[in-house]
Amino acid sequence: MTKTYEFERRYYVLEVPVTAVFCAAMLGLSLYNILMAKTTIPAVYGMFVIAAVYQLWNLLLSHAYPQYVHVDDASITFELWGRKDRYDFDELDSFLVRSNPVNGNTFIRAGKTTPFRGRYWIATKKYTDGKELYDTIEAIELRTHPDSLKALARERAAATPPRKKGKNKRK
């Protein structure tokens, strides 16, 4: 059974296409000011150029902000603008996740990463069924790396009974 998680439209529009247009405008403006010597401090515009190129690369070439995440029993697929990057669990040798459970921001490195594929930024709280997506991504990482320190810590936390809350016995 395939479950599809979608980047909620109100967030998607602002964070992907609007950001791409803004970065393209900043890139053009910065390059114009540098080339026409319209600034006394070209290094500032140089930093804008670097930031804009990096963000445009992530948005347009590496598709690092997927609009859809499809998960089934055998694979996970990240989709943006018609391009689908599919990773079969049986063939997946690496699935590393850096996440923040408070805000749901998650960075995933799947499979053999290249500048064009394998790195994804997912703000799980901005997706449909975001909590479920977050738990699914964590479960895929633990399934792929069962002997990792993260997996061992989760296993230990699950086995440890909760501590009793009581009065502090300091004197």
Coordinates of N, CA and C in Angstrom, one line a residue:
M1 N 0.8 -1.2 0.0 CA 0.0 0.0 0.0 C 0.9 1.2 0.0
T2 N 0.6 2.2 -0.9 CA 1.4 3.4 -1.0 C 0.8 4.5 -0.3
K3 N 1.6 5.2 0.5 CA 1.1 6.4 1.3 C 1.8 7.6 0.7
T4 N 1.1 8.6 0.3 CA 1.7 9.8 -0.3 C 1.5 11.0 0.7
Y5 N 2.6 11.6 1.0 CA 2.6 12.8 1.8 C 2.8 14.0 0.9
E6 N 2.0 15.0 1.1 CA 2.1 16.2 0.2 C 2.5 17.4 1.0
F7 N 3.5 18.2 0.4 CA 3.9 19.5 1.0 C 2.6 20.4 0.9
E8 N 2.1 20.9 2.0 CA 0.9 21.7 1.9 C 1.0 22.9 1.0
R9 N 0.1 23.1 0.2 CA 0.2 24.1 -0.9 C 0.6 25.5 -0.4
R10 N 0.0 25.9 0.7 CA 0.3 27.3 1.2 C 1.8 27.5 1.6
Y11 N 2.4 26.4 2.1 CA 3.8 26.5 2.4 C 4.7 26.2 1.2
Y12 N 4.2 25.3 0.4 CA 5.0 24.9 -0.8 C 5.2 26.1 -1.8
V13 N 4.2 26.8 -2.0 CA 4.3 28.0 -3.0 C 5.3 29.0 -2.5
L14 N 5.3 29.3 -1.2 CA 6.2 30.2 -0.6 C 7.6 29.7 -0.6
E15 N 7.8 28.5 -0.2 CA 9.1 27.9 0.0 C 9.8 27.4 -1.2
V16 N 9.1 27.1 -2.3 CA 9.8 26.6 -3.5 C 9.7 27.5 -4.6
P17 N 8.6 27.7 -5.3 CA 8.7 28.6 -6.5 C 8.9 30.1 -6.2
V18 N 8.3 30.6 -5.1 CA 8.6 32.0 -4.8 C 10.1 32.2 -4.4
T19 N 10.6 31.3 -3.6 CA 12.0 31.4 -3.2 C 12.9 31.3 -4.5
A20 N 12.6 30.4 -5.4 CA 13.4 30.3 -6.7 C 13.3 31.7 -7.4
V21 N 12.2 32.3 -7.5 CA 12.1 33.6 -8.3 C 12.9 34.6 -7.5
F22 N 12.8 34.7 -6.2 CA 13.5 35.7 -5.4 C 15.0 35.5 -5.6
C23 N 15.5 34.2 -5.5 CA 16.9 34.0 -5.6 C 17.4 34.3 -7.0
A24 N 16.6 34.0 -8.0 CA 17.0 34.4 -9.4 C 17.1 35.9 -9.6
A25 N 16.1 36.6 -9.0 CA 16.2 38.1 -9.0 C 17.4 38.6 -8.3
M26 N 17.7 38.1 -7.1 CA 18.9 38.5 -6.3 C 20.2 38.2 -7.1
L27 N 20.2 37.1 -7.7 CA 21.4 36.7 -8.5 C 21.6 37.7 -9.6
G28 N 20.6 38.0 -10.4 CA 20.7 39.0 -11.5 C 21.1 40.3 -11.0
L29 N 20.4 40.8 -10.0 CA 20.7 42.1 -9.4 C 22.2 42.2 -8.9
S30 N 22.6 41.2 -8.2 CA 23.9 41.2 -7.6 C 25.0 41.1 -8.7
L31 N 24.8 40.3 -9.7 CA 25.7 40.2 -10.8 C 25.8 41.5 -11.6
Y32 N 24.6 42.1 -11.8 CA 24.6 43.4 -12.5 C 25.4 44.5 -11.7
N33 N 25.2 44.6 -10.4 CA 25.9 45.6 -9.6 C 27.4 45.3 -9.5
I34 N 27.8 44.0 -9.6 CA 29.2 43.7 -9.6 C 29.8 44.1 -10.9
L35 N 29.2 43.6 -12.0 CA 29.8 43.8 -13.3 C 29.8 45.3 -13.7
M36 N 28.8 46.1 -13.3 CA 28.7 47.5 -13.7 C 29.4 48.4 -12.7
A37 N 30.1 47.8 -11.7 CA 30.8 48.5 -10.6 C 29.9 49.6 -10.0
K38 N 28.6 49.2 -9.7 CA 27.7 50.1 -9.0 C 27.8 50.0 -7.5
T39 N 28.8 49.3 -7.0 CA 28.9 49.2 -5.6 C 30.4 49.5 -5.1
T40 N 30.5 50.0 -3.9 CA 31.9 50.1 -3.4 C 32.4 48.9 -2.7
I41 N 31.4 48.0 -2.4 CA 31.8 46.8 -1.6 C 31.3 45.6 -2.4
P42 N 32.0 45.1 -3.4 CA 31.5 44.0 -4.3 C 31.5 42.7 -3.5
A43 N 32.2 42.6 -2.4 CA 32.2 41.3 -1.6 C 30.8 41.1 -1.1
V44 N 30.0 42.1 -0.7 CA 28.7 41.9 -0.2 C 27.8 41.3 -1.3
Y45 N 27.9 41.8 -2.5 CA 27.1 41.2 -3.6 C 27.6 39.8 -3.9
G46 N 28.9 39.6 -3.8 CA 29.5 38.3 -4.0 C 28.9 37.3 -3.1
M47 N 28.6 37.6 -1.8 CA 28.0 36.7 -0.9 C 26.5 36.4 -1.3
F48 N 25.8 37.5 -1.8 CA 24.5 37.3 -2.4 C 24.5 36.3 -3.5
V49 N 25.5 36.4 -4.4 CA 25.6 35.5 -5.6 C 25.8 34.1 -5.1
I50 N 26.7 33.9 -4.1 CA 26.9 32.5 -3.6 C 25.7 31.9 -3.0
A51 N 25.0 32.7 -2.2 CA 23.8 32.2 -1.5 C 22.7 31.9 -2.5
A52 N 22.5 32.8 -3.5 CA 21.5 32.6 -4.5 C 21.8 31.4 -5.4
V53 N 23.0 31.2 -5.8 CA 23.4 30.1 -6.7 C 23.2 28.8 -5.9
Y54 N 23.6 28.7 -4.6 CA 23.4 27.5 -3.8 C 21.9 27.2 -3.7
Q55 N 21.1 28.2 -3.4 CA 19.6 27.9 -3.2 C 19.0 27.5 -4.5
L56 N 19.3 28.2 -5.6 CA 18.8 27.8 -6.9 C 19.2 26.4 -7.3
W57 N 20.5 26.0 -7.0 CA 20.9 24.7 -7.3 C 20.1 23.7 -6.6
N58 N 19.8 23.9 -5.3 CA 19.0 23.0 -4.5 C 17.6 22.9 -5.0
L59 N 17.0 24.0 -5.4 CA 15.6 24.0 -5.9 C 15.5 23.5 -7.3
L60 N 16.3 23.9 -8.2 CA 16.1 23.6 -9.6 C 16.9 22.4 -10.2
L61 N 18.1 22.1 -9.6 CA 18.9 21.0 -10.2 C 18.8 19.7 -9.3
S62 N 19.0 19.9 -8.0 CA 19.0 18.7 -7.2 C 17.7 18.3 -6.6
H63 N 16.7 19.2 -6.8 CA 15.3 18.9 -6.3 C 15.3 18.5 -4.8
A64 N 15.9 19.3 -4.0 CA 16.1 19.0 -2.6 C 14.9 19.3 -1.7
Y65 N 13.9 19.9 -2.2 CA 12.7 20.2 -1.5 C 11.5 19.5 -2.1
P66 N 11.3 18.2 -1.9 CA 10.2 17.5 -2.6 C 8.8 18.0 -2.3
Q67 N 7.9 18.0 -3.3 CA 6.6 18.3 -3.1 C 5.8 17.1 -2.6
Y68 N 6.2 15.9 -3.0 CA 5.5 14.7 -2.6 C 6.6 13.7 -2.1
V69 N 6.2 13.0 -1.1 CA 7.0 11.8 -0.6 C 6.1 10.6 -0.6
H70 N 6.4 9.6 -1.4 CA 5.6 8.4 -1.6 C 6.4 7.3 -0.8
V71 N 5.7 6.6 0.1 CA 6.3 5.5 0.8 C 5.4 4.3 0.6
D72 N 6.0 3.2 0.2 CA 5.3 1.9 0.2 C 6.1 0.9 0.9
D73 N 5.7 -0.4 0.9 CA 6.4 -1.4 1.6 C 7.8 -1.7 1.1
A74 N 8.1 -1.3 -0.1 CA 9.4 -1.7 -0.7 C 10.3 -0.5 -1.0
S75 N 9.7 0.8 -0.9 CA 10.6 1.9 -1.4 C 10.1 3.2 -0.8
I76 N 10.9 4.3 -1.0 CA 10.5 5.6 -0.7 C 10.9 6.4 -1.9
T77 N 10.0 7.4 -2.3 CA 10.2 8.2 -3.5 C 10.0 9.6 -3.2
F78 N 10.9 10.5 -3.6 CA 10.8 11.9 -3.5 C 10.5 12.5 -4.8
E79 N 9.5 13.4 -4.9 CA 9.0 13.9 -6.2 C 8.9 15.4 -6.1
L80 N 9.5 16.1 -7.1 CA 9.4 17.5 -7.3 C 9.4 17.8 -8.8
W81 N 8.4 18.6 -9.3 CA 8.3 19.0 -10.7 C 8.4 17.8 -11.6
G82 N 7.8 16.7 -11.3 CA 7.7 15.6 -12.2 C 8.9 14.7 -12.1
R83 N 10.0 15.1 -11.5 CA 11.1 14.2 -11.3 C 10.9 13.4 -10.0
K84 N 11.1 12.0 -10.2 CA 10.9 11.1 -9.0 C 12.3 10.4 -8.8
D85 N 12.7 10.5 -7.5 CA 13.9 9.8 -7.1 C 13.4 8.7 -6.2
R86 N 13.6 7.5 -6.7 CA 13.1 6.3 -5.9 C 14.2 5.5 -5.3
Y87 N 14.0 5.1 -4.1 CA 15.0 4.3 -3.4 C 14.4 3.1 -2.8
D88 N 14.8 1.9 -3.4 CA 14.3 0.6 -2.9 C 15.0 0.2 -1.6
F89 N 14.2 -0.2 -0.6 CA 14.8 -0.5 0.7 C 15.8 -1.6 0.6
D90 N 15.5 -2.6 -0.2 CA 16.5 -3.7 -0.4 C 17.8 -3.3 -0.9
E91 N 17.9 -2.3 -1.7 CA 19.1 -1.8 -2.3 C 19.7 -0.6 -1.6
L92 N 19.0 -0.1 -0.7 CA 19.4 1.2 0.0 C 20.5 0.8 1.0
D93 N 21.7 1.3 0.7 CA 22.9 1.0 1.6 C 23.1 2.2 2.7
S94 N 22.5 3.3 2.4 CA 22.6 4.4 3.3 C 21.4 5.3 3.3
F95 N 20.9 5.6 4.5 CA 19.7 6.5 4.7 C 20.0 7.2 6.0
L96 N 20.6 8.4 5.9 CA 21.0 9.1 7.1 C 20.1 10.3 7.3
V97 N 19.6 10.5 8.5 CA 18.6 11.5 8.8 C 19.1 12.4 10.0
R98 N 19.1 13.7 9.8 CA 19.3 14.6 10.8 C 18.0 15.4 11.0
S99 N 17.4 15.2 12.2 CA 16.1 15.8 12.4 C 16.0 16.5 13.7
N100 N 15.0 17.4 13.7 CA 14.6 18.1 14.9 C 13.2 17.8 15.2
P101 N 12.9 17.0 16.3 CA 11.5 16.6 16.5 C 10.6 17.7 17.0
V102 N 11.2 18.8 17.4 CA 10.3 19.9 17.9 C 9.6 20.6 16.7
N103 N 10.4 20.9 15.7 CA 9.9 21.7 14.5 C 9.7 20.8 13.3
G104 N 10.1 19.5 13.4 CA 9.9 18.6 12.3 C 10.9 18.8 11.1
N105 N 11.8 19.7 11.2 CA 12.8 19.8 10.1 C 13.7 18.6 10.0
T106 N 13.8 18.1 8.8 CA 14.6 16.9 8.6 C 15.4 17.0 7.4
F107 N 16.7 16.6 7.5 CA 17.6 16.6 6.3 C 18.0 15.1 6.1
I108 N 17.7 14.6 4.9 CA 18.0 13.2 4.6 C 19.0 13.1 3.5
R109 N 19.9 12.2 3.7 CA 20.9 11.8 2.7 C 20.6 10.3 2.4
A110 N 20.1 10.1 1.2 CA 19.7 8.7 0.8 C 20.6 8.2 -0.3
G111 N 21.0 6.9 -0.1 CA 21.8 6.3 -1.1 C 23.1 7.0 -1.3
K112 N 23.6 6.8 -2.5 CA 24.9 7.4 -2.9 C 24.5 8.9 -3.4
T113 N 24.9 9.8 -2.6 CA 24.5 11.2 -2.9 C 25.5 11.8 -3.9
T114 N 24.9 12.6 -4.8 CA 25.6 13.4 -5.8 C 25.1 14.8 -5.7
P115 N 25.8 15.8 -6.4 CA 25.2 17.1 -6.4 C 23.8 17.2 -7.0
F116 N 23.4 16.2 -7.7 CA 22.1 16.3 -8.4 C 21.0 15.4 -7.7
R117 N 21.4 14.5 -6.8 CA 20.5 13.6 -6.2 C 20.9 13.1 -4.9
G118 N 19.9 12.8 -4.0 CA 20.2 12.1 -2.8 C 20.2 13.0 -1.5
R119 N 20.0 14.3 -1.6 CA 19.9 15.2 -0.5 C 18.5 15.8 -0.5
Y120 N 17.8 15.7 0.7 CA 16.4 16.2 0.7 C 16.2 17.0 2.0
W121 N 15.6 18.1 2.0 CA 15.1 18.9 3.1 C 13.6 18.7 3.2
I122 N 13.2 18.2 4.3 CA 11.7 18.0 4.5 C 11.3 18.6 5.8
A123 N 10.4 19.5 5.8 CA 9.8 20.1 7.0 C 8.5 19.3 7.2
T124 N 8.6 18.2 8.0 CA 7.5 17.3 8.1 C 6.2 17.9 8.6
K125 N 6.3 18.9 9.4 CA 5.1 19.6 10.0 C 4.3 20.3 8.9
K126 N 4.9 20.6 7.8 CA 4.3 21.3 6.7 C 3.7 20.3 5.6
Y127 N 3.8 19.0 5.9 CA 3.2 18.0 5.0 C 2.0 17.4 5.6
T128 N 1.1 16.9 4.7 CA -0.1 16.2 5.2 C 0.4 15.0 6.1
D129 N -0.3 14.8 7.2 CA 0.1 13.7 8.1 C 1.6 13.8 8.5
G130 N 2.0 15.0 8.9 CA 3.4 15.3 9.1 C 4.1 14.4 10.2
K131 N 3.3 14.2 11.3 CA 3.9 13.3 12.4 C 4.1 11.9 11.9
E132 N 3.2 11.4 11.1 CA 3.3 10.1 10.6 C 4.5 10.0 9.6
L133 N 4.7 11.1 8.8 CA 5.9 11.1 7.9 C 7.2 11.1 8.7
Y134 N 7.2 12.0 9.7 CA 8.4 12.0 10.6 C 8.8 10.6 11.1
D135 N 7.8 10.0 11.7 CA 8.0 8.6 12.3 C 8.4 7.6 11.2
T136 N 7.8 7.7 10.0 CA 8.2 6.8 8.9 C 9.6 7.0 8.5
I137 N 10.0 8.3 8.4 CA 11.4 8.5 8.0 C 12.4 8.0 9.0
E138 N 12.1 8.2 10.3 CA 12.9 7.7 11.4 C 13.0 6.2 11.3
A139 N 11.8 5.5 11.1 CA 11.8 4.1 11.0 C 12.6 3.5 9.8
I140 N 12.6 4.2 8.7 CA 13.4 3.8 7.5 C 14.9 3.9 7.9
E141 N 15.3 5.0 8.6 CA 16.7 5.1 9.0 C 17.1 3.9 9.9
L142 N 16.2 3.6 10.9 CA 16.5 2.6 11.9 C 16.6 1.2 11.2
R143 N 15.7 1.0 10.2 CA 15.7 -0.2 9.4 C 16.9 -0.4 8.6
T144 N 17.4 0.8 8.0 CA 18.6 0.7 7.1 C 19.9 0.6 8.0
H145 N 19.9 1.2 9.1 CA 21.1 1.2 10.0 C 20.7 0.7 11.4
P146 N 20.4 -0.6 11.5 CA 20.0 -1.2 12.8 C 21.0 -1.2 13.9
D147 N 22.3 -1.1 13.5 CA 23.4 -1.1 14.5 C 24.0 0.3 14.8
S148 N 23.3 1.3 14.3 CA 23.8 2.7 14.6 C 23.6 3.1 16.0
L149 N 24.3 4.1 16.4 CA 24.2 4.6 17.8 C 22.8 5.1 18.1
K150 N 22.2 5.7 17.1 CA 20.8 6.2 17.2 C 19.9 5.1 17.4
A151 N 20.0 4.0 16.7 CA 19.1 2.8 16.9 C 19.3 2.2 18.3
L152 N 20.6 2.1 18.7 CA 20.8 1.5 20.0 C 20.3 2.4 21.1
A153 N 20.4 3.7 21.0 CA 19.8 4.7 22.0 C 18.3 4.6 22.0
R154 N 17.6 4.4 20.9 CA 16.2 4.3 20.9 C 15.8 2.9 21.5
E155 N 16.5 1.9 21.3 CA 16.2 0.6 21.8 C 16.4 0.7 23.4
R156 N 17.4 1.3 23.8 CA 17.6 1.4 25.2 C 16.5 2.3 25.9
A157 N 16.2 3.4 25.2 CA 15.1 4.2 25.8 C 13.8 3.5 25.9
A158 N 13.5 2.6 24.9 CA 12.3 1.9 24.9 C 12.3 0.8 26.0
A159 N 13.4 0.3 26.4 CA 13.5 -0.7 27.4 C 13.6 -0.2 28.8
T160 N 14.0 1.1 29.0 CA 14.1 1.7 30.3 C 12.7 2.1 30.8
P161 N 12.4 1.7 32.0 CA 11.1 2.2 32.5 C 11.1 3.7 32.9
P162 N 10.0 4.4 32.8 CA 10.0 5.8 33.1 C 10.4 6.1 34.5
R163 N 11.0 7.2 34.8 CA 11.4 7.5 36.2 C 10.2 8.1 36.9
K164 N 10.2 7.8 38.2 CA 9.1 8.4 39.0 C 9.4 9.8 39.3
K165 N 8.4 10.6 39.3 CA 8.5 12.0 39.6 C 8.3 12.1 41.1
G166 N 9.2 12.7 41.8 CA 9.0 12.8 43.3 C 9.7 14.1 43.8
K167 N 9.6 14.3 45.1 CA 10.2 15.4 45.7 C 11.7 15.3 45.6
N168 N 12.4 16.4 45.5 CA 13.9 16.4 45.5 C 14.3 16.3 47.0
K169 N 15.2 15.3 47.3 CA 15.6 15.0 48.6 C 16.9 15.7 49.0
R170 N 17.1 16.8 48.5 CA 18.3 17.5 48.9 C 18.1 18.1 50.3
K171 N 19.2 18.2 51.0 CA 19.2 18.9 52.3 C 19.9 20.1 52.3

